[in-house]
């Protein structure tokens, strides 16, 4: 990938549920690299944007905000087997995130910035970045992490895994791959990527 004419390079960090994207991004933050979380932005938009809220309820044909905030479990159950509903909600939320990321990235002064997104390729966010880092980990480790973190059943976690792009497909589309298993040290791999990006920018 090449720079799209932006003043700073844009790097996407992605990976399946439980792969450890956020842990990787924390290390980049320590290195002074700004990180924009697409997932956090989506949550804020879906909880606070009145127009989006009205549109989500209209698409879902039910009030998903009876408690005052989005009932994410109910939404997940509605979209699980309804690709049309999922596509409709994504078409509402993703353009807003695109705009937020561009505005945010333009204000940053570091040589490169990161967007962390679980569905970087599926959402089209990959079109906004110059390079992609994919974080991978063994399936059983990923499942165990999510069960512990989100208090979900194994079946629920596996449903989410099956709904995402697989590691092999992501890796083929990426510039860098970080193995985040219990036996691998991620910091040296991140430092190597950081060094490589800085050298790429000097070239």
Coordinates of N, CA and C in Angstrom, one line a residue:
X1 N 0.8 -1.2 0.0 CA 0.0 0.0 0.0 C 0.9 1.2 0.0
X2 N 0.3 2.3 -0.5 CA 1.1 3.5 -0.5 C 0.4 4.7 0.2
X3 N 1.1 5.7 0.5 CA 0.5 6.9 1.2 C -0.5 7.5 0.2
X4 N -1.7 7.9 0.8 CA -2.8 8.4 0.0 C -2.8 9.9 -0.1
X5 N -1.6 10.5 0.1 CA -1.5 12.0 0.0 C -1.8 12.7 1.3
X6 N -2.0 11.9 2.4 CA -2.3 12.5 3.7 C -1.0 13.0 4.4
X7 N -1.1 13.9 5.3 CA 0.1 14.4 5.9 C 0.7 13.4 6.9
X8 N 0.0 12.4 7.3 CA 0.6 11.3 8.1 C 0.1 10.0 7.6
X9 N 0.9 9.0 7.7 CA 0.5 7.6 7.3 C -0.6 7.1 8.2
X10 N -1.5 6.4 7.6 CA -2.6 5.8 8.3 C -2.5 4.3 8.3
X11 N -2.4 3.7 9.5 CA -2.2 2.2 9.7 C -3.4 1.6 10.3
X12 N -3.9 0.5 9.8 CA -5.1 -0.2 10.4 C -4.6 -1.3 11.2
X13 N -5.1 -1.5 12.4 CA -4.8 -2.7 13.2 C -6.1 -3.5 13.3
X14 N -6.1 -4.8 12.9 CA -7.3 -5.6 13.0 C -7.0 -7.0 13.5
X15 N -8.0 -7.8 13.6 CA -7.8 -9.1 14.1 C -9.2 -9.6 14.6
X16 N -9.3 -10.9 14.7 CA -10.6 -11.5 15.2 C -10.8 -11.2 16.7
X17 N -12.0 -11.5 17.1 CA -12.4 -11.3 18.5 C -11.5 -12.1 19.4
X18 N -10.9 -11.5 20.4 CA -10.0 -12.1 21.4 C -8.6 -12.3 20.9
X19 N -8.3 -11.7 19.8 CA -6.9 -11.8 19.2 C -5.9 -10.9 20.0
X20 N -6.4 -9.8 20.6 CA -5.5 -9.0 21.4 C -5.2 -7.7 20.7
X21 N -6.1 -7.2 19.8 CA -5.8 -5.9 19.1 C -5.6 -4.8 20.0
X22 N -6.4 -4.7 21.1 CA -6.3 -3.6 22.0 C -5.0 -3.6 22.7
X23 N -4.5 -4.8 23.1 CA -3.2 -4.9 23.8 C -2.1 -4.4 22.9
X24 N -2.2 -4.8 21.6 CA -1.2 -4.3 20.7 C -1.2 -2.8 20.5
X25 N -2.4 -2.3 20.4 CA -2.5 -0.8 20.3 C -2.1 0.0 21.5
X26 N -2.2 -0.7 22.7 CA -1.7 0.0 23.9 C -0.1 0.2 23.8
X27 N 0.5 -0.8 23.2 CA 2.0 -0.7 23.1 C 2.3 0.4 22.1
X28 N 1.6 0.5 21.0 CA 1.8 1.6 20.0 C 1.6 3.0 20.7
X29 N 0.6 3.0 21.6 CA 0.3 4.3 22.3 C 1.5 4.7 23.2
X30 N 2.1 3.7 23.8 CA 3.3 3.9 24.7 C 4.4 4.5 23.8
X31 N 4.5 4.0 22.5 CA 5.5 4.5 21.6 C 5.2 5.9 21.1
X32 N 4.0 6.5 21.5 CA 3.7 7.8 21.1 C 2.8 7.9 19.9
X33 N 2.3 6.8 19.4 CA 1.4 6.7 18.2 C 0.0 6.8 18.6
X34 N -0.7 7.8 18.1 CA -2.2 8.0 18.4 C -3.0 6.9 17.8
X35 N -4.0 6.4 18.6 CA -4.9 5.3 18.2 C -6.3 5.7 18.2
X36 N -7.0 5.5 17.1 CA -8.5 5.8 17.0 C -9.2 4.4 17.0
X37 N -10.1 4.2 18.0 CA -10.8 3.0 18.1 C -12.1 3.1 17.3
X38 N -12.3 2.4 16.2 CA -13.5 2.4 15.4 C -14.7 1.8 16.2
X39 N -14.3 0.8 17.0 CA -15.4 0.1 17.8 C -15.9 1.1 18.9
X40 N -15.0 1.8 19.6 CA -15.5 2.8 20.6 C -16.3 3.9 19.9
X41 N -15.9 4.3 18.7 CA -16.6 5.4 18.0 C -18.0 4.9 17.7
X42 N -18.1 3.7 17.2 CA -19.4 3.1 16.8 C -20.3 3.0 18.0
X43 N -19.8 2.6 19.2 CA -20.6 2.6 20.4 C -21.1 4.0 20.8
X44 N -20.3 5.0 20.7 CA -20.7 6.3 21.1 C -21.7 6.9 20.1
X45 N -21.5 6.6 18.8 CA -22.5 7.1 17.8 C -23.8 6.4 18.0
X46 N -23.9 5.1 18.3 CA -25.1 4.4 18.4 C -25.8 4.7 19.7
X47 N -25.1 5.2 20.7 CA -25.7 5.6 22.0 C -26.1 7.1 22.1
X48 N -25.5 7.9 21.3 CA -25.6 9.4 21.5 C -26.1 10.2 20.3
X49 N -26.1 9.6 19.1 CA -26.6 10.3 17.9 C -28.1 10.1 17.7
X50 N -28.9 11.2 17.9 CA -30.3 11.0 17.9 C -30.8 10.5 16.5
X51 N -30.2 11.0 15.5 CA -30.7 10.6 14.1 C -30.4 9.1 13.9
X52 N -29.2 8.6 14.3 CA -28.8 7.2 14.2 C -29.7 6.4 15.0
X53 N -30.0 6.8 16.2 CA -30.9 6.0 17.2 C -32.3 5.8 16.5
X54 N -32.8 6.9 16.0 CA -34.1 6.8 15.3 C -34.1 5.8 14.1
X55 N -33.0 5.9 13.4 CA -32.9 5.1 12.2 C -32.7 3.6 12.6
X56 N -31.9 3.3 13.6 CA -31.7 2.0 14.1 C -33.1 1.3 14.5
X57 N -33.8 2.1 15.3 CA -35.1 1.6 15.8 C -36.1 1.4 14.6
X58 N -36.0 2.2 13.6 CA -36.8 2.1 12.4 C -36.4 0.8 11.6
X59 N -35.1 0.6 11.4 CA -34.7 -0.6 10.7 C -35.0 -1.9 11.5
X60 N -34.8 -1.8 12.8 CA -35.1 -3.0 13.7 C -36.6 -3.3 13.9
X61 N -37.4 -2.2 13.6 CA -38.8 -2.3 13.8 C -39.2 -2.6 15.3
X62 N -38.4 -2.1 16.2 CA -38.6 -2.2 17.6 C -37.7 -1.2 18.3
X63 N -38.1 -0.8 19.6 CA -37.3 0.1 20.4 C -36.2 -0.6 21.1
X64 N -35.0 -0.4 20.6 CA -33.8 -1.0 21.2 C -33.2 -0.2 22.3
X65 N -33.9 0.9 22.7 CA -33.3 1.9 23.7 C -34.2 2.0 24.9
X66 N -35.0 1.0 25.2 CA -36.0 1.1 26.3 C -35.3 1.4 27.6
X67 N -34.1 1.0 27.8 CA -33.4 1.2 29.1 C -32.6 2.5 29.1
X68 N -32.7 3.2 28.0 CA -31.9 4.5 27.9 C -30.7 4.4 27.1
X69 N -30.2 3.2 26.9 CA -29.0 3.0 26.0 C -29.3 1.7 25.2
X70 N -28.5 1.6 24.1 CA -28.7 0.5 23.2 C -28.6 -0.9 23.9
X71 N -29.7 -1.7 23.6 CA -29.7 -3.1 24.1 C -28.9 -3.9 23.1
X72 N -27.6 -4.0 23.3 CA -26.7 -4.7 22.4 C -26.9 -6.2 22.2
X73 N -27.3 -6.8 23.3 CA -27.6 -8.2 23.2 C -28.8 -8.5 22.3
X74 N -29.8 -7.6 22.4 CA -31.0 -7.8 21.6 C -30.7 -7.5 20.1
X75 N -29.9 -6.4 19.9 CA -29.5 -6.1 18.6 C -28.7 -7.2 17.9
X76 N -27.8 -7.8 18.7 CA -27.0 -8.9 18.2 C -27.8 -10.1 17.8
X77 N -28.8 -10.4 18.6 CA -29.7 -11.5 18.3 C -30.5 -11.2 17.0
X78 N -30.9 -9.9 16.8 CA -31.7 -9.6 15.6 C -30.9 -9.6 14.3
X79 N -29.6 -9.2 14.4 CA -28.8 -9.2 13.2 C -28.1 -10.5 12.9
X80 N -28.1 -11.4 13.9 CA -27.3 -12.6 13.7 C -27.6 -13.4 12.4
X81 N -28.9 -13.5 12.1 CA -29.3 -14.2 10.9 C -30.0 -13.3 9.9
X82 N -29.7 -12.0 10.0 CA -30.4 -11.0 9.2 C -29.3 -10.1 8.6
X83 N -28.7 -10.5 7.5 CA -27.6 -9.8 6.8 C -28.1 -8.4 6.3
X84 N -29.4 -8.3 5.9 CA -30.0 -7.1 5.5 C -30.0 -6.0 6.5
X85 N -30.4 -6.4 7.7 CA -30.5 -5.5 8.9 C -29.1 -5.1 9.3
X86 N -28.1 -6.0 9.3 CA -26.7 -5.7 9.6 C -26.2 -4.7 8.6
X87 N -26.4 -5.0 7.3 CA -26.0 -4.0 6.3 C -26.6 -2.7 6.4
X88 N -27.8 -2.6 6.8 CA -28.5 -1.3 6.9 C -27.9 -0.5 8.1
X89 N -27.7 -1.2 9.2 CA -27.1 -0.5 10.4 C -25.7 -0.1 10.1
X90 N -24.9 -0.9 9.4 CA -23.5 -0.6 9.1 C -23.5 0.6 8.1
X91 N -24.5 0.7 7.2 CA -24.5 1.8 6.3 C -24.8 3.1 6.9
X92 N -25.5 3.1 8.1 CA -25.7 4.3 8.9 C -24.5 4.7 9.7
X93 N -23.9 3.7 10.3 CA -22.8 4.0 11.3 C -21.4 4.2 10.6
X94 N -21.1 3.4 9.7 CA -19.7 3.5 9.1 C -19.3 4.8 8.5
X95 N -20.2 5.4 7.7 CA -19.8 6.7 7.1 C -19.5 7.8 8.2
X96 N -20.2 7.7 9.3 CA -20.0 8.7 10.4 C -18.6 8.4 11.0
X97 N -18.3 7.1 11.1 CA -16.9 6.8 11.7 C -15.8 7.2 10.7
X98 N -16.1 7.0 9.4 CA -15.1 7.4 8.4 C -14.8 8.9 8.5
X99 N -15.8 9.7 8.6 CA -15.6 11.1 8.8 C -14.9 11.5 10.0
X100 N -15.3 10.9 11.2 CA -14.7 11.1 12.4 C -13.2 10.8 12.4
X101 N -12.9 9.6 11.8 CA -11.5 9.2 11.7 C -10.6 10.2 10.9
X102 N -11.2 10.6 9.7 CA -10.4 11.5 8.8 C -10.2 12.8 9.6
X103 N -11.2 13.4 10.2 CA -11.0 14.6 10.9 C -10.0 14.5 12.1
X104 N -10.1 13.4 12.8 CA -9.2 13.1 13.9 C -7.8 13.0 13.4
X105 N -7.6 12.2 12.3 CA -6.2 11.9 11.8 C -5.6 13.2 11.3
X106 N -6.3 14.0 10.7 CA -5.8 15.3 10.1 C -5.2 16.2 11.2
X107 N -5.7 16.0 12.4 CA -5.3 16.9 13.5 C -4.0 16.4 14.2
X108 N -3.7 15.1 14.0 CA -2.6 14.5 14.6 C -1.2 14.9 14.0
X109 N -0.2 15.0 14.9 CA 1.1 15.5 14.4 C 2.2 14.4 14.4
X110 N 1.9 13.2 14.7 CA 2.8 12.1 14.7 C 3.0 11.7 13.3
X111 N 4.2 11.0 13.0 CA 4.4 10.5 11.6 C 3.3 9.6 11.1
X112 N 2.8 8.8 12.0 CA 1.7 7.9 11.5 C 0.6 7.7 12.6
X113 N -0.6 7.4 12.3 CA -1.6 7.1 13.2 C -2.3 5.8 13.0
X114 N -3.0 5.3 13.9 CA -3.6 4.0 13.9 C -5.1 4.0 14.0
X115 N -5.8 3.3 13.2 CA -7.2 3.0 13.5 C -7.4 1.5 13.8
X116 N -7.9 1.3 15.0 CA -8.1 -0.1 15.4 C -9.6 -0.5 15.1
X117 N -9.7 -1.5 14.3 CA -11.1 -1.9 13.8 C -11.2 -3.4 13.6
X118 N -12.1 -4.1 14.3 CA -12.3 -5.5 14.2 C -12.6 -5.9 12.8
X119 N -13.5 -5.1 12.1 CA -13.9 -5.5 10.8 C -13.3 -4.5 9.8
X120 N -12.0 -4.3 9.8 CA -11.3 -3.4 9.0 C -11.6 -3.6 7.5
X121 N -11.5 -4.9 7.1 CA -11.7 -5.2 5.7 C -13.2 -5.3 5.3
X122 N -14.0 -5.9 6.2 CA -15.4 -6.1 5.9 C -16.1 -4.8 5.8
X123 N -15.7 -3.8 6.5 CA -16.4 -2.5 6.6 C -16.0 -1.5 5.6
X124 N -14.8 -1.7 4.9 CA -14.3 -0.8 4.0 C -13.3 0.2 4.6
X125 N -13.1 0.1 5.9 CA -12.1 0.9 6.6 C -10.7 0.8 6.0
X126 N -10.5 -0.4 5.4 CA -9.1 -0.6 4.9 C -8.8 0.3 3.7
X127 N -9.9 0.9 3.1 CA -9.6 1.9 2.1 C -9.1 3.2 2.6
X128 N -9.2 3.4 3.9 CA -8.8 4.7 4.5 C -7.3 4.6 5.0
X129 N -6.7 3.4 4.9 CA -5.4 3.3 5.5 C -4.3 2.9 4.4
X130 N -3.1 3.1 4.8 CA -1.9 2.9 3.9 C -1.3 1.5 4.1
X131 N -1.3 1.1 5.4 CA -0.8 -0.2 5.8 C -1.7 -0.9 6.8
X132 N -1.6 -2.2 6.8 CA -2.5 -3.0 7.7 C -1.6 -4.0 8.6
X133 N -2.0 -4.0 9.9 CA -1.4 -4.9 10.8 C -2.5 -5.9 11.3
X134 N -2.3 -7.2 11.1 CA -3.3 -8.1 11.6 C -2.7 -8.8 12.8
X135 N -3.5 -8.9 13.9 CA -3.2 -9.7 15.1 C -3.8 -11.0 15.1
X136 N -3.1 -12.1 15.2 CA -3.6 -13.4 15.2 C -3.2 -14.1 16.5
X137 N -4.0 -15.1 16.9 CA -3.8 -16.0 18.0 C -4.5 -17.3 17.9
X138 N -4.0 -18.3 18.5 CA -4.7 -19.6 18.4 C -6.2 -19.5 18.9
X139 N -7.1 -20.2 18.2 CA -8.5 -20.1 18.4 C -8.9 -20.4 19.9
X140 N -8.3 -21.4 20.5 CA -8.7 -21.7 21.9 C -8.3 -20.6 22.8
X141 N -7.2 -20.0 22.6 CA -6.7 -18.9 23.4 C -7.7 -17.7 23.3
X142 N -8.1 -17.4 22.0 CA -9.0 -16.3 21.8 C -10.3 -16.6 22.5
X143 N -10.9 -17.8 22.4 CA -12.1 -18.1 23.0 C -12.1 -18.0 24.5
X144 N -11.0 -18.5 25.1 CA -10.8 -18.4 26.5 C -10.7 -16.9 27.0
X145 N -10.1 -16.1 26.2 CA -10.0 -14.6 26.6 C -11.3 -14.0 26.6
X146 N -12.1 -14.3 25.6 CA -13.4 -13.6 25.4 C -14.4 -14.1 26.5
X147 N -14.4 -15.4 26.8 CA -15.2 -16.0 27.8 C -14.9 -15.3 29.1
X148 N -13.6 -15.1 29.4 CA -13.2 -14.5 30.7 C -13.6 -13.0 30.7
X149 N -13.3 -12.3 29.6 CA -13.5 -10.8 29.5 C -15.0 -10.4 29.4
X150 N -15.8 -11.1 28.6 CA -17.1 -10.7 28.3 C -18.2 -11.6 29.0
X151 N -17.7 -12.6 29.8 CA -18.7 -13.5 30.5 C -19.7 -14.1 29.5
X152 N -19.2 -14.5 28.4 CA -20.1 -15.2 27.4 C -19.9 -16.7 27.4
X153 N -20.9 -17.4 26.9 CA -20.7 -18.9 26.8 C -19.8 -19.2 25.6
X154 N -19.3 -20.4 25.5 CA -18.4 -20.8 24.4 C -19.2 -20.7 23.1
X155 N -20.5 -21.1 23.1 CA -21.3 -21.1 21.9 C -21.5 -19.7 21.4
X156 N -21.7 -18.7 22.3 CA -21.8 -17.3 21.9 C -20.5 -16.8 21.2
X157 N -19.4 -17.1 21.9 CA -18.1 -16.7 21.3 C -17.9 -17.3 19.9
X158 N -18.2 -18.6 19.8 CA -18.0 -19.2 18.5 C -18.9 -18.6 17.4
X159 N -20.1 -18.2 17.8 CA -21.0 -17.6 16.8 C -20.3 -16.3 16.3
X160 N -19.7 -15.5 17.2 CA -19.0 -14.3 16.8 C -17.8 -14.6 15.9
X161 N -17.0 -15.6 16.3 CA -15.9 -16.0 15.5 C -16.3 -16.4 14.1
X162 N -17.3 -17.2 13.9 CA -17.8 -17.6 12.6 C -18.3 -16.5 11.8
X163 N -18.7 -15.4 12.4 CA -19.3 -14.2 11.7 C -18.2 -13.3 11.2
X164 N -16.9 -13.5 11.6 CA -15.8 -12.7 11.2 C -15.0 -13.3 10.1
X165 N -14.2 -12.5 9.4 CA -13.2 -13.0 8.5 C -12.2 -13.9 9.2
X166 N -11.7 -14.9 8.6 CA -10.8 -15.8 9.2 C -9.3 -15.2 9.2
X167 N -8.5 -15.7 10.1 CA -7.1 -15.2 10.2 C -6.3 -15.3 8.9
X168 N -6.5 -16.4 8.2 CA -5.7 -16.6 7.0 C -6.0 -15.5 5.9
X169 N -7.3 -15.3 5.8 CA -7.8 -14.3 4.8 C -7.3 -12.9 5.2
X170 N -7.4 -12.5 6.4 CA -6.9 -11.2 6.9 C -5.4 -11.1 6.7
X171 N -4.7 -12.1 7.0 CA -3.2 -12.1 6.9 C -2.7 -11.9 5.5
X172 N -3.4 -12.5 4.6 CA -3.1 -12.4 3.1 C -3.2 -10.9 2.7
X173 N -4.1 -10.2 3.3 CA -4.4 -8.8 2.9 C -3.6 -7.8 3.6
X174 N -2.7 -8.3 4.5 CA -2.0 -7.4 5.5 C -0.6 -7.2 5.1
X175 N 0.0 -6.1 5.6 CA 1.4 -5.8 5.5 C 2.2 -6.5 6.6
X176 N 1.6 -6.6 7.7 CA 2.3 -7.2 8.9 C 1.3 -8.1 9.6
X177 N 1.9 -9.1 10.3 CA 1.1 -10.0 11.1 C 1.8 -10.2 12.4
X178 N 1.1 -10.0 13.5 CA 1.6 -10.2 14.9 C 0.9 -11.4 15.5
X179 N 1.8 -12.4 15.9 CA 1.2 -13.6 16.6 C 1.2 -13.2 18.1
X180 N -0.1 -13.2 18.6 CA -0.3 -12.9 20.0 C -0.8 -14.1 20.8
X181 N 0.0 -15.1 20.8 CA -0.3 -16.3 21.6 C 0.5 -16.2 22.9
X182 N 0.1 -17.0 23.9 CA 0.8 -17.0 25.2 C 2.3 -17.2 25.1
X183 N 2.7 -17.9 24.0 CA 4.1 -18.2 23.9 C 4.9 -17.2 23.1
X184 N 4.3 -16.2 22.6 CA 5.0 -15.2 21.7 C 5.1 -13.9 22.5
X185 N 6.2 -13.2 22.3 CA 6.4 -11.9 22.9 C 6.0 -10.8 21.8
X186 N 4.9 -10.1 22.1 CA 4.4 -9.1 21.1 C 5.2 -7.8 21.0
X187 N 5.9 -7.4 22.1 CA 6.5 -6.1 22.1 C 7.7 -6.1 21.1
X188 N 8.6 -7.1 21.0 CA 9.6 -7.0 19.9 C 9.0 -6.9 18.5
X189 N 7.9 -7.7 18.3 CA 7.3 -7.6 17.0 C 6.7 -6.2 16.7
X190 N 6.1 -5.6 17.7 CA 5.6 -4.3 17.5 C 6.7 -3.2 17.3
X191 N 7.8 -3.4 18.0 CA 8.9 -2.5 17.9 C 9.5 -2.6 16.5
X192 N 9.5 -3.8 15.9 CA 10.0 -4.0 14.6 C 9.1 -3.4 13.5
X193 N 7.8 -3.5 13.7 CA 6.9 -2.8 12.8 C 7.0 -1.3 12.9
X194 N 7.1 -0.8 14.1 CA 7.3 0.6 14.3 C 8.5 1.2 13.6
X195 N 9.6 0.4 13.7 CA 10.9 0.8 13.1 C 10.7 0.7 11.6
X196 N 10.1 -0.3 11.1 CA 9.9 -0.5 9.6 C 9.0 0.7 9.0
X197 N 8.0 1.0 9.7 CA 7.1 2.1 9.2 C 7.9 3.5 9.2
X198 N 8.6 3.7 10.2 CA 9.4 5.0 10.3 C 10.5 5.0 9.2
X199 N 11.1 3.9 8.9 CA 12.1 3.8 7.8 C 11.4 3.9 6.4
X200 N 10.2 3.4 6.3 CA 9.4 3.5 5.1 C 9.0 5.0 4.8
X201 N 8.7 5.7 5.9 CA 8.4 7.1 5.8 C 9.6 8.0 5.4
X202 N 10.8 7.5 5.8 CA 12.0 8.3 5.4 C 12.4 8.1 4.0
X203 N 12.0 6.9 3.4 CA 12.4 6.6 2.1 C 11.9 7.5 1.0

